[in-house]
PDB file of C-alpha atoms and ligand atoms in Angstrom:
ATOM      1  CA  MET A   1     189.859 210.016 139.671  1.00 94.00           C
ATOM      2  CA  ILE A   2     188.659 208.860 143.094  1.00 97.00           C
ATOM      3  CA  ARG A   3     185.288 207.107 142.929  1.00 98.00           C
ATOM      4  CA  VAL A   4     184.883 205.253 146.173  1.00 98.00           C
ATOM      5  CA  VAL A   5     182.355 203.922 148.670  1.00 98.00           C
ATOM      6  CA  PHE A   6     183.202 203.755 152.382  1.00 98.00           C
ATOM      7  CA  LEU A   7     181.492 200.772 153.957  1.00 98.00           C
ATOM      8  CA  GLY A   8     181.369 199.784 157.616  1.00 98.00           C
ATOM      9  CA  ALA A   9     179.296 199.799 160.785  1.00 97.00           C
ATOM     10  CA  PRO A  10     178.124 203.027 162.379  1.00 96.00           C
ATOM     11  CA  GLY A  11     181.120 204.301 164.340  1.00 95.00           C
ATOM     12  CA  ALA A  12     183.678 202.551 162.129  1.00 97.00           C
ATOM     13  CA  GLY A  13     185.224 205.909 161.190  1.00 97.00           C
ATOM     14  CA  LYS A  14     183.752 206.313 157.681  1.00 98.00           C
ATOM     15  CA  GLY A  15     182.906 209.972 158.188  1.00 97.00           C
ATOM     16  CA  THR A  16     186.281 210.857 159.725  1.00 97.00           C
ATOM     17  CA  GLN A  17     188.289 209.125 157.032  1.00 98.00           C
ATOM     18  CA  ALA A  18     186.056 210.288 154.168  1.00 98.00           C
ATOM     19  CA  GLU A  19     186.450 213.874 155.361  1.00 98.00           C
ATOM     20  CA  ARG A  20     190.249 213.566 155.438  1.00 98.00           C
ATOM     21  CA  ILE A  21     190.562 212.065 151.968  1.00 98.00           C
ATOM     22  CA  SER A  22     188.016 214.556 150.628  1.00 98.00           C
ATOM     23  CA  LYS A  23     189.980 217.566 151.925  1.00 98.00           C
ATOM     24  CA  LYS A  24     193.399 216.299 150.951  1.00 97.00           C
ATOM     25  CA  TYR A  25     192.501 215.306 147.388  1.00 97.00           C
ATOM     26  CA  ASN A  26     189.661 217.752 146.797  1.00 97.00           C
ATOM     27  CA  VAL A  27     187.014 215.111 146.104  1.00 98.00           C
ATOM     28  CA  PRO A  28     183.314 215.674 146.956  1.00 98.00           C
ATOM     29  CA  HIS A  29     182.368 213.898 150.203  1.00 98.00           C
ATOM     30  CA  ILE A  30     178.784 212.708 149.956  1.00 98.00           C
ATOM     31  CA  SER A  31     177.349 211.609 153.302  1.00 98.00           C
ATOM     32  CA  THR A  32     173.664 210.675 153.251  1.00 98.00           C
ATOM     33  CA  GLY A  33     173.584 211.040 157.050  1.00 97.00           C
ATOM     34  CA  ASP A  34     174.864 214.646 156.770  1.00 97.00           C
ATOM     35  CA  ILE A  35     172.368 215.430 153.995  1.00 98.00           C
ATOM     36  CA  LEU A  36     169.501 214.054 156.096  1.00 98.00           C
ATOM     37  CA  ARG A  37     170.626 215.859 159.274  1.00 97.00           C
ATOM     38  CA  ALA A  38     170.769 219.140 157.323  1.00 98.00           C
ATOM     39  CA  ALA A  39     167.230 218.524 156.073  1.00 98.00           C
ATOM     40  CA  VAL A  40     166.062 217.834 159.648  1.00 97.00           C
ATOM     41  CA  ARG A  41     167.664 221.112 160.837  1.00 97.00           C
ATOM     42  CA  GLU A  42     166.034 223.046 158.023  1.00 98.00           C
ATOM     43  CA  GLY A  43     162.677 221.451 158.764  1.00 98.00           C
ATOM     44  CA  THR A  44     161.994 220.450 155.151  1.00 97.00           C
ATOM     45  CA  GLU A  45     159.496 217.744 154.164  1.00 97.00           C
ATOM     46  CA  LEU A  46     162.428 215.379 153.615  1.00 97.00           C
ATOM     47  CA  GLY A  47     163.735 216.282 157.067  1.00 97.00           C
ATOM     48  CA  LYS A  48     160.413 215.549 158.749  1.00 97.00           C
ATOM     49  CA  LEU A  49     160.136 212.204 157.020  1.00 97.00           C
ATOM     50  CA  ALA A  50     163.755 211.244 157.686  1.00 98.00           C
ATOM     51  CA  LYS A  51     163.661 212.194 161.361  1.00 97.00           C
ATOM     52  CA  SER A  52     161.002 209.617 162.168  1.00 97.00           C
ATOM     53  CA  TYR A  53     163.334 206.862 160.944  1.00 98.00           C
ATOM     54  CA  MET A  54     166.598 208.304 162.227  1.00 97.00           C
ATOM     55  CA  ASP A  55     165.263 208.709 165.764  1.00 96.00           C
ATOM     56  CA  LYS A  56     164.563 204.982 165.869  1.00 96.00           C
ATOM     57  CA  GLY A  57     167.778 203.869 164.200  1.00 96.00           C
ATOM     58  CA  GLU A  58     165.841 202.587 161.179  1.00 97.00           C
ATOM     59  CA  LEU A  59     166.763 203.163 157.553  1.00 98.00           C
ATOM     60  CA  VAL A  60     165.043 205.879 155.554  1.00 98.00           C
ATOM     61  CA  PRO A  61     163.172 204.203 152.628  1.00 98.00           C
ATOM     62  CA  ASP A  62     165.358 203.217 149.662  1.00 98.00           C
ATOM     63  CA  GLU A  63     163.424 205.287 147.073  1.00 98.00           C
ATOM     64  CA  VAL A  64     163.958 208.462 149.104  1.00 98.00           C
ATOM     65  CA  ILE A  65     167.693 207.925 149.559  1.00 98.00           C
ATOM     66  CA  ILE A  66     168.239 206.770 145.982  1.00 98.00           C
ATOM     67  CA  GLY A  67     166.528 209.951 144.745  1.00 98.00           C
ATOM     68  CA  ILE A  68     168.852 212.114 146.855  1.00 98.00           C
ATOM     69  CA  ILE A  69     171.962 210.346 145.605  1.00 98.00           C
ATOM     70  CA  LYS A  70     170.835 210.414 141.994  1.00 98.00           C
ATOM     71  CA  GLU A  71     170.503 214.172 142.134  1.00 97.00           C
ATOM     72  CA  ARG A  72     173.797 214.661 143.958  1.00 98.00           C
ATOM     73  CA  LEU A  73     175.803 212.447 141.609  1.00 98.00           C
ATOM     74  CA  SER A  74     174.533 214.330 138.584  1.00 97.00           C
ATOM     75  CA  GLN A  75     176.239 217.538 139.712  1.00 98.00           C
ATOM     76  CA  GLU A  76     179.225 219.116 138.030  1.00 98.00           C
ATOM     77  CA  ASP A  77     181.785 218.672 140.844  1.00 98.00           C
ATOM     78  CA  VAL A  78     181.230 214.920 140.843  1.00 98.00           C
ATOM     79  CA  ARG A  79     181.735 214.709 137.090  1.00 97.00           C
ATOM     80  CA  GLU A  80     184.971 216.681 137.413  1.00 97.00           C
ATOM     81  CA  ARG A  81     186.414 215.331 140.657  1.00 97.00           C
ATOM     82  CA  GLY A  82     184.717 211.999 141.425  1.00 98.00           C
ATOM     83  CA  PHE A  83     183.151 211.194 144.792  1.00 98.00           C
ATOM     84  CA  ILE A  84     183.487 209.606 148.205  1.00 98.00           C
ATOM     85  CA  LEU A  85     180.230 207.997 149.284  1.00 98.00           C
ATOM     86  CA  ASP A  86     179.839 207.687 153.053  1.00 98.00           C
ATOM     87  CA  GLY A  87     176.762 205.932 154.464  1.00 98.00           C
ATOM     88  CA  PHE A  88     175.416 204.962 151.046  1.00 98.00           C
ATOM     89  CA  PRO A  89     174.642 202.324 149.857  1.00 98.00           C
ATOM     90  CA  ARG A  90     173.205 200.637 152.951  1.00 98.00           C
ATOM     91  CA  THR A  91     170.982 197.996 151.321  1.00 98.00           C
ATOM     92  CA  LEU A  92     171.296 195.672 148.355  1.00 98.00           C
ATOM     93  CA  LYS A  93     168.612 197.670 146.568  1.00 98.00           C
ATOM     94  CA  GLN A  94     170.624 200.863 147.017  1.00 98.00           C
ATOM     95  CA  ALA A  95     173.790 199.141 145.798  1.00 98.00           C
ATOM     96  CA  GLU A  96     172.049 197.916 142.652  1.00 98.00           C
ATOM     97  CA  ALA A  97     170.558 201.355 142.018  1.00 98.00           C
ATOM     98  CA  LEU A  98     174.027 202.880 142.455  1.00 98.00           C
ATOM     99  CA  ASP A  99     175.485 200.474 139.896  1.00 98.00           C
ATOM    100  CA  ARG A 100     172.865 201.547 137.372  1.00 98.00           C
ATOM    101  CA  MET A 101     173.404 205.257 138.059  1.00 98.00           C
ATOM    102  CA  LEU A 102     177.178 204.980 137.737  1.00 98.00           C
ATOM    103  CA  GLU A 103     176.843 202.957 134.568  1.00 97.00           C
ATOM    104  CA  GLU A 104     174.687 205.701 133.057  1.00 97.00           C
ATOM    105  CA  LEU A 105     177.209 208.306 134.128  1.00 96.00           C
ATOM    106  CA  GLY A 106     180.077 206.198 132.797  1.00 97.00           C
ATOM    107  CA  MET A 107     181.767 206.441 136.200  1.00 97.00           C
ATOM    108  CA  PRO A 108     182.271 202.964 137.637  1.00 96.00           C
ATOM    109  CA  LEU A 109     183.448 202.561 141.244  1.00 97.00           C
ATOM    110  CA  SER A 110     187.207 202.260 141.617  1.00 96.00           C
ATOM    111  CA  LYS A 111     187.091 200.703 145.080  1.00 98.00           C
ATOM    112  CA  VAL A 112     184.955 199.982 148.099  1.00 98.00           C
ATOM    113  CA  ILE A 113     186.827 200.536 151.348  1.00 98.00           C
ATOM    114  CA  TYR A 114     185.432 198.367 154.109  1.00 98.00           C
ATOM    115  CA  LEU A 115     186.453 199.716 157.517  1.00 98.00           C
ATOM    116  CA  ASN A 116     186.296 196.760 159.846  1.00 98.00           C
ATOM    117  CA  VAL A 117     185.963 197.566 163.555  1.00 97.00           C
ATOM    118  CA  ASP A 118     185.089 195.226 166.428  1.00 93.00           C
ATOM    119  CA  ASP A 119     181.559 195.469 167.840  1.00 89.00           C
ATOM    120  CA  GLU A 120     182.617 196.535 171.352  1.00 90.00           C
ATOM    121  CA  GLU A 121     184.803 199.308 169.922  1.00 94.00           C
ATOM    122  CA  VAL A 122     181.916 200.563 167.779  1.00 93.00           C
ATOM    123  CA  VAL A 123     179.543 200.796 170.756  1.00 91.00           C
ATOM    124  CA  LYS A 124     182.213 202.527 172.836  1.00 92.00           C
ATOM    125  CA  ARG A 125     182.827 205.118 170.105  1.00 93.00           C
ATOM    126  CA  LEU A 126     179.144 205.810 169.473  1.00 93.00           C
ATOM    127  CA  LEU A 127     178.412 206.285 173.172  1.00 92.00           C
ATOM    128  CA  ALA A 128     181.360 208.688 173.409  1.00 92.00           C
ATOM    129  CA  ARG A 129     180.221 210.628 170.315  1.00 88.00           C
ATOM    130  CA  GLY A 130     176.874 211.486 171.915  1.00 85.00           C
ATOM    131  CA  ARG A 131     174.972 212.465 168.765  1.00 89.00           C
ATOM    132  CA  GLU A 132     171.198 212.739 169.173  1.00 87.00           C
ATOM    133  CA  ASP A 133     170.697 209.244 167.726  1.00 90.00           C
ATOM    134  CA  ASP A 134     173.535 207.776 169.794  1.00 90.00           C
ATOM    135  CA  THR A 135     171.506 206.581 172.780  1.00 90.00           C
ATOM    136  CA  GLU A 136     172.161 203.003 173.788  1.00 89.00           C
ATOM    137  CA  GLU A 137     168.803 201.715 172.546  1.00 91.00           C
ATOM    138  CA  VAL A 138     169.079 203.410 169.152  1.00 93.00           C
ATOM    139  CA  ILE A 139     172.706 202.283 168.807  1.00 93.00           C
ATOM    140  CA  ARG A 140     171.662 198.685 169.377  1.00 92.00           C
ATOM    141  CA  ARG A 141     168.959 199.028 166.738  1.00 95.00           C
ATOM    142  CA  ARG A 142     171.383 200.619 164.245  1.00 95.00           C
ATOM    143  CA  LEU A 143     173.896 197.841 164.699  1.00 95.00           C
ATOM    144  CA  LYS A 144     171.203 195.219 164.124  1.00 96.00           C
ATOM    145  CA  VAL A 145     170.043 197.027 160.985  1.00 97.00           C
ATOM    146  CA  TYR A 146     173.687 197.226 159.862  1.00 97.00           C
ATOM    147  CA  ARG A 147     174.268 193.502 160.335  1.00 97.00           C
ATOM    148  CA  GLU A 148     171.034 192.495 158.613  1.00 98.00           C
ATOM    149  CA  GLN A 149     170.809 194.970 155.756  1.00 98.00           C
ATOM    150  CA  THR A 150     174.217 196.541 155.126  1.00 98.00           C
ATOM    151  CA  ALA A 151     176.783 193.842 155.973  1.00 98.00           C
ATOM    152  CA  PRO A 152     175.660 191.706 152.971  1.00 98.00           C
ATOM    153  CA  LEU A 153     177.167 194.430 150.772  1.00 98.00           C
ATOM    154  CA  ILE A 154     180.614 193.218 151.851  1.00 98.00           C
ATOM    155  CA  ASP A 155     180.020 190.034 149.834  1.00 98.00           C
ATOM    156  CA  TYR A 156     178.342 191.954 147.038  1.00 98.00           C
ATOM    157  CA  TYR A 157     181.444 194.082 146.437  1.00 98.00           C
ATOM    158  CA  CYS A 158     183.866 191.281 147.225  1.00 98.00           C
ATOM    159  CA  GLU A 159     182.349 189.314 144.345  1.00 98.00           C
ATOM    160  CA  LYS A 160     182.939 192.298 142.077  1.00 97.00           C
ATOM    161  CA  CYS A 161     186.594 192.221 143.181  1.00 98.00           C
ATOM    162  CA  ILE A 162     186.643 195.878 144.231  1.00 98.00           C
ATOM    163  CA  LEU A 163     186.471 195.434 148.010  1.00 98.00           C
ATOM    164  CA  VAL A 164     189.438 196.353 150.194  1.00 98.00           C
ATOM    165  CA  GLU A 165     189.168 195.548 153.885  1.00 98.00           C
ATOM    166  CA  ILE A 166     191.030 197.795 156.303  1.00 98.00           C
ATOM    167  CA  TYR A 167     191.142 197.264 160.033  1.00 98.00           C
ATOM    168  CA  GLY A 168     189.731 200.501 161.425  1.00 97.00           C
ATOM    169  CA  VAL A 169     191.202 200.496 164.924  1.00 97.00           C
ATOM    170  CA  GLY A 170     194.431 202.310 165.744  1.00 97.00           C
ATOM    171  CA  GLU A 171     196.033 205.615 164.807  1.00 98.00           C
ATOM    172  CA  ILE A 172     193.769 207.746 162.603  1.00 98.00           C
ATOM    173  CA  ASP A 173     196.773 208.795 160.465  1.00 98.00           C
ATOM    174  CA  GLU A 174     197.820 205.210 159.939  1.00 98.00           C
ATOM    175  CA  ILE A 175     194.312 204.198 158.829  1.00 98.00           C
ATOM    176  CA  THR A 176     194.261 207.153 156.401  1.00 98.00           C
ATOM    177  CA  ARG A 177     197.608 205.992 155.035  1.00 97.00           C
ATOM    178  CA  LYS A 178     196.248 202.484 154.428  1.00 98.00           C
ATOM    179  CA  ILE A 179     193.245 203.934 152.625  1.00 98.00           C
ATOM    180  CA  GLU A 180     195.507 206.077 150.432  1.00 98.00           C
ATOM    181  CA  GLU A 181     197.553 203.015 149.619  1.00 97.00           C
ATOM    182  CA  ALA A 182     194.419 201.039 148.718  1.00 97.00           C
ATOM    183  CA  LEU A 183     193.303 203.870 146.432  1.00 97.00           C
ATOM    184  CA  GLY A 184     196.699 204.129 144.793  1.00 96.00           C
ATOM    185  CA  LEU A 185     197.305 207.638 146.145  1.00 94.00           C
ATOM    186  CA  GLU A 186     200.838 208.587 146.993  1.00 74.00           C
ATOM    187  CA  GLY A 187     199.932 210.022 150.430  1.00 60.00           C
TER     188      GLY A 187
HETATM  189  P1  AMP B   1     174.799 208.035 159.461  1.00 94.14           P
HETATM  190  O1  AMP B   1     175.194 209.439 159.757  1.00 94.14           O
HETATM  191  O2  AMP B   1     175.389 207.514 158.187  1.00 94.14           O
HETATM  192  O3  AMP B   1     175.051 207.106 160.629  1.00 94.14           O
HETATM  193  O4  AMP B   1     173.224 208.043 159.231  1.00 94.14           O
HETATM  194  C1  AMP B   1     172.330 208.430 160.256  1.00 94.14           C
HETATM  195  C2  AMP B   1     170.920 207.907 159.955  1.00 94.14           C
HETATM  196  O5  AMP B   1     170.467 208.428 158.701  1.00 94.14           O
HETATM  197  C3  AMP B   1     170.816 206.398 159.790  1.00 94.14           C
HETATM  198  O6  AMP B   1     170.666 205.737 161.034  1.00 94.14           O
HETATM  199  C4  AMP B   1     169.576 206.274 158.913  1.00 94.14           C
HETATM  200  O7  AMP B   1     168.390 206.465 159.660  1.00 94.14           O
HETATM  201  C5  AMP B   1     169.719 207.460 157.981  1.00 94.14           C
HETATM  202  N1  AMP B   1     170.485 207.103 156.752  1.00 94.14           N
HETATM  203  C6  AMP B   1     171.710 207.571 156.380  1.00 94.14           C
HETATM  204  N2  AMP B   1     172.108 207.032 155.224  1.00 94.14           N
HETATM  205  C7  AMP B   1     171.113 206.179 154.845  1.00 94.14           C
HETATM  206  C8  AMP B   1     170.931 205.298 153.730  1.00 94.14           C
HETATM  207  N3  AMP B   1     171.857 205.162 152.774  1.00 94.14           N
HETATM  208  N4  AMP B   1     169.774 204.581 153.680  1.00 94.14           N
HETATM  209  C9  AMP B   1     168.831 204.702 154.622  1.00 94.14           C
HETATM  210  N5  AMP B   1     168.947 205.493 155.694  1.00 94.14           N
HETATM  211  C10 AMP B   1     170.076 206.237 155.813  1.00 94.14           C
END
């Protein structure tokens, strides 16, 4: 069963690759960014709160995000098919909370795929993507937040011996193939 976290800077290709693996192997793709953007579109209380952070490139508070993930991971499809987490965890506190949740569920992580992409490439991709929070100023902020708060998770998972680093520049198909190999999928 696939139980994996995709780690990497904004623009590293987590969403693209998670989507591909999710479709091909029928595993729930859980993207906190997608969940938050849906809440913003629907104008819910969560959406209003999240938007104020997302517009600035800041992280939504840990308690809020952890609550969302806790609820999502408790659903039937996850129990049956596993999960691909994309954009979560993003802080050490989130990673520790995830460990506790997965322990309770008896579903430890199989692997953490770290998509490593050079800084200049990331900025180029984000500017080309043109999402609402992809303005140059917000991108700069998001990269700083990534380096300070999320990048330490590379060491966190490396120490647990479940981290696999994959260079995320090149042919999309080839990167997918490397991910499949890392996850022990036949392709
Ligand atoms: P993403 O689509 O993953 O780039 O996320 C877009 C924005 O949603 C981020 O810049 C954050 O403001 C917020 N967000 C997504 N996931 C998280 C998370 N795990 N923790 C805190 N904020 C998050």
